[in-house]
Every structure is written in structure tokens, then in C-alpha cells.
Amino acid sequence: MVNKKITGRWRSERLGALGSAIFAEIAGWKEDALREGIDVIDLSIGSPDLPPAPIIREALSREVMLSERYAYPASRGSAAFRHKAAEWLRWRFGAELCPDHELVTLMGSQDGLAHLALAVTNPGDAVLVPDPGYPIYAASLAIAGVESIKVPLRAEHGFLPDLDAITEEQWGRARFILIGFPSNPVASVAELSLLEKLVVLAKRHQVLVVHDLAYSELAFDGFRPPSILQVPGALDIAVEFHSLSKSFNMAGCRIGFLAGNREAVGALRDLKANIDYGVFDAVQQAGITALDADMRRQLEPVAPIYQRRRDLFVPALAEAGWQVPLPRATMFIWAPLPPRAVSKGWSGRRISREMVKQAGVAVVPGEAFGEQGEGYVRIALVEPEERLAEAASRIGRFLNAID
Ligand SMILES: *Cc1c(COP(=O)(O)O)cnc(C)c1O
């Protein structure tokens, strides 16, 4: 059992609002199972299990040998990386951005997501944020002392925000609205029309739109996730986070960028100039190689790998007695609890704990992502196909053993 101290002489109260306790709890279940000699198939984390393409790793290994790469990098990112990122946005989405004023390099988009509220809001402001949502969304608001106004993502609305349900009063109080499609954890996708509608509403209320597009390249069956930067006039009111972590398996050599409205981009750039000195130049060069190779179509795309895993795992789970929806994007399955668990009155937390202990399969309870996540678990397809097949059959045996 993990014993997390929430307050103390050298522990701020805001840490207690970060919601990381449940992830520590899951880690504890896994550790307990491993200690008992259980082989745990870990489908709980959203970290790609594959390395970057050889061409990216070769660039990185070349770059780390260059003596000139070891000065402090520029906090905002090298001009070369920002220009390449702008070129890639033009190639991928037809969006035109100024690399000097409308783009800032990040140590992964997590860095930007964690700091944006500090840069663009004041304590006591409010922000519209999805529930369920990627944990740093709400955590970044707690860090900044900002109130979060929850925008529920519900099954009956296709796990998309019901924009018409956001009241005038809520729009009036909000500094920005945070969304991210394809979504982690609910794996729903947005069509361009939703982003267009959001831009119209946001302009009317002068609320910044913040779009987290970490899964732009991880979609299936020919679907290509849209960028809010494709919407005419988006630069007046929107910013978008991009990450190379999922698109190019670069989670461990972290790099991402924020692109869009220059006031908001400039605010994050100015804040970060005080916090860090940016991304290791060798990693920025590797990022340039990744984006460049993508534009030349020299990379094996990662999406088909996850699509094959999905097409193996979802039917296998159905055979095991658990019907889950087929996601159109991301590495995740957002699974309503199986009927046997529901009839036992189990929570997502309970079934997740039992599944690690009894089946050796780790998933994340939906409540880790917000109140609306209750009744669901998130399963990440971050193991090879054989392991996923094994996980499905273990889950089947586990479900059958529930009386
Ligand atoms: C993984 C992930 C990120 C963070 O990506 P990094 O660029 O590695 O920091 C951001 N948003 C979502 C929704 C993610 O799933």
C-alpha cells in the first residue's frame, strides 16, 4: 500500500491537488504483483514501446559527438528546429506560421501543458477543461491557482464536448478552453467542423482555445486528425501543442512545440525563458531529421502498428466476454467496465486492482482522469501483439472466475 503524505512542513498544499496519488497507487499494485512473482503485462502507461526509426537515432548519435552541441541551448528552441516545425505544419495541415513569433520549442508538450496556465492566466481565473482529461490539464490549473470548469465528455455525446452546453456565464469567466483530439484517455476524435465551431464560439467570447494534438499521426483506417491551425482565423484565438513523442517514438528524447496565437506563444516563451534553457541541441537536430524524413516519406509510419494491435486485441477481448469500442485513433481503448464487474458493484479502481493481482494485466481506472471516468478503464496498446493476445486470454479467464 502506498502511503502518500499530502501535507507537511516542506510539502506545498498545491501538490495535494495534482491527482497523482492514484497513479502512485497503480504503481504500488504492480510492484506488489511483481514481488509475488507475477508476470505483469503493463497496459497502464501511455509510453510508446518502440524506438525511434534508425534514421532518427543515427542523427542523434552523430549530433551528440559534435562539440558545439554542448552550449546552453536557446530556451525558445533553435531557429532551425522552429523553421522545420513550421515547414512540417505547412506540409501536413496547410497552416502558415511564423517560426519566430508563432512557435516555441518545448521539452515535450507536457512541459508546455504544465506551464501554459502560469503564462496566460492570473490566480483566481477560470479555465474550461475536459473531464475525463489527460492529468496534466487539471494539474496545471491547480499549480497556477486557477479554477477548473469541467466540460464533461460523455458516451451519449460521442465523448466529445457538448459546446452548446457551456453556459454564457462559464464562457464569460474562462480565460481559455483546453481540448485534445484524438483524446487521451477516451480515444475519441474530432472532425474539423468541431474545431471550426469552437473557433467561432471562442472568438465571440474572447477565450483562448488550447488544442493538444499529441496523436495527430496516430489514427487508423485512413482517418487524418485535423489541426485547429487549419481553421481560417485560428491564429487570432488558438494555440496547439505538438509532440514528437508518439508520432516518432521520441518520448525519451523529448521534444515538442506550441504553435499559434503569438501573444499566447510569446507568454509561454517568456515564462520558460526563466525556467529552463530548452532542449538539448542534439535532440532538436534529431527532431529536425524526424520531421524532414516524415515529409520525404522516409519513415515507416507508426499508426499501422497500433492499428494491427487494436484489430487483434478488441476482437480477442470480445471473445473473452468484454465488448469495447474500436478506437479510430490513439494507443488507447476506453473500455466500459465488463458486465460481470458491474453486477458485482465494482469500481474501475477495484477491477484494475483485481486484474493486476489475479490476471497480471495492468490498466488505469477511469477515475484517474476525472469524475466522469468512473465506470471505465483505460487500456494502452503498448505491448507487442503476442503479449496483447496473452493479455486478452488472461482477462478472459479472470472474468470467467468472477462469480
Ligand atoms: C503523451 C501525451 C502528451 C505528452 O507528450 P510529450 O510531448 O511527450 O510531453 C501530451 N498530451 C497527451 C494527450 C498525451 O497523451
PDB file of N, CA and C and ligand atoms in Angstrom, residues 108-110 113 134 137 184 212 214-215 243 245-246 254, ligand 1:
ATOM      1  N   GLY A 108       9.063  18.456 -24.799  1.00  0.00           N
ATOM      2  CA  GLY A 108       7.846  17.644 -24.840  1.00  0.00           C
ATOM      3  C   GLY A 108       6.652  18.544 -24.583  1.00  0.00           C
ATOM      4  N   SER A 109       5.487  18.171 -25.073  1.00  0.00           N
ATOM      5  CA  SER A 109       4.331  19.050 -24.880  1.00  0.00           C
ATOM      6  C   SER A 109       3.903  19.096 -23.412  1.00  0.00           C
ATOM      7  N   GLN A 110       4.261  18.080 -22.637  1.00  0.00           N
ATOM      8  CA  GLN A 110       3.970  18.097 -21.191  1.00  0.00           C
ATOM      9  C   GLN A 110       4.520  19.373 -20.539  1.00  0.00           C
ATOM     10  N   LEU A 113       2.199  22.143 -21.530  1.00  0.00           N
ATOM     11  CA  LEU A 113       0.891  21.987 -20.882  1.00  0.00           C
ATOM     12  C   LEU A 113       0.985  22.337 -19.395  1.00  0.00           C
ATOM     13  N   TYR A 134      -6.567  14.318 -19.802  1.00  0.00           N
ATOM     14  CA  TYR A 134      -5.166  13.967 -19.556  1.00  0.00           C
ATOM     15  C   TYR A 134      -4.733  14.685 -18.264  1.00  0.00           C
ATOM     16  N   TYR A 137      -3.699  18.428 -17.536  1.00  0.00           N
ATOM     17  CA  TYR A 137      -4.626  19.541 -17.811  1.00  0.00           C
ATOM     18  C   TYR A 137      -5.107  20.153 -16.494  1.00  0.00           C
ATOM     19  N   ASN A 184      -6.697  11.460 -25.286  1.00  0.00           N
ATOM     20  CA  ASN A 184      -6.218  10.600 -24.228  1.00  0.00           C
ATOM     21  C   ASN A 184      -6.935  11.108 -22.982  1.00  0.00           C
ATOM     22  N   ASP A 212      -4.540  20.225 -27.728  1.00  0.00           N
ATOM     23  CA  ASP A 212      -3.420  19.311 -27.501  1.00  0.00           C
ATOM     24  C   ASP A 212      -3.492  18.213 -28.566  1.00  0.00           C
ATOM     25  N   ALA A 214      -1.388  15.622 -29.539  1.00  0.00           N
ATOM     26  CA  ALA A 214      -0.279  14.672 -29.385  1.00  0.00           C
ATOM     27  C   ALA A 214      -0.417  13.461 -30.310  1.00  0.00           C
ATOM     28  N   TYR A 215      -1.661  13.178 -30.769  1.00  0.00           N
ATOM     29  CA  TYR A 215      -1.890  11.954 -31.556  1.00  0.00           C
ATOM     30  C   TYR A 215      -2.230  12.253 -33.009  1.00  0.00           C
ATOM     31  N   SER A 243       3.686  17.173 -30.438  1.00  0.00           N
ATOM     32  CA  SER A 243       4.667  16.355 -29.736  1.00  0.00           C
ATOM     33  C   SER A 243       5.271  15.346 -30.699  1.00  0.00           C
ATOM     34  N   SER A 245       6.700  12.736 -29.455  1.00  0.00           N
ATOM     35  CA  SER A 245       6.812  11.531 -28.619  1.00  0.00           C
ATOM     36  C   SER A 245       6.058  10.336 -29.187  1.00  0.00           C
ATOM     37  N   LYS A 246       4.823  10.557 -29.596  1.00  0.00           N
ATOM     38  CA  LYS A 246       4.008   9.450 -30.090  1.00  0.00           C
ATOM     39  C   LYS A 246       4.199   9.291 -31.591  1.00  0.00           C
ATOM     40  N   ARG A 254      12.994  13.935 -25.470  1.00  0.00           N
ATOM     41  CA  ARG A 254      11.773  14.710 -25.506  1.00  0.00           C
ATOM     42  C   ARG A 254      11.839  15.975 -26.326  1.00  0.00           C
TER      43      ARG A 254
HETATM   44  C1  LIG B   1       1.728  11.746 -24.227  1.00  0.00           C
HETATM   45  C2  LIG B   1       0.860  12.940 -24.200  1.00  0.00           C
HETATM   46  C3  LIG B   1       1.389  14.227 -24.067  1.00  0.00           C
HETATM   47  C4  LIG B   1       2.816  14.496 -23.690  1.00  0.00           C
HETATM   48  O1  LIG B   1       3.682  14.328 -24.698  1.00  0.00           O
HETATM   49  P1  LIG B   1       5.184  14.796 -24.556  1.00  0.00           P
HETATM   50  O2  LIG B   1       5.395  15.593 -25.792  1.00  0.00           O
HETATM   51  O3  LIG B   1       5.980  13.552 -24.504  1.00  0.00           O
HETATM   52  O4  LIG B   1       5.346  15.619 -23.336  1.00  0.00           O
HETATM   53  C5  LIG B   1       0.538  15.310 -24.153  1.00  0.00           C
HETATM   54  N1  LIG B   1      -0.773  15.137 -24.318  1.00  0.00           N
HETATM   55  C6  LIG B   1      -1.313  13.930 -24.416  1.00  0.00           C
HETATM   56  C7  LIG B   1      -2.780  13.807 -24.582  1.00  0.00           C
HETATM   57  C8  LIG B   1      -0.524  12.786 -24.353  1.00  0.00           C
HETATM   58  O5  LIG B   1      -1.095  11.586 -24.400  1.00  0.00           O
END
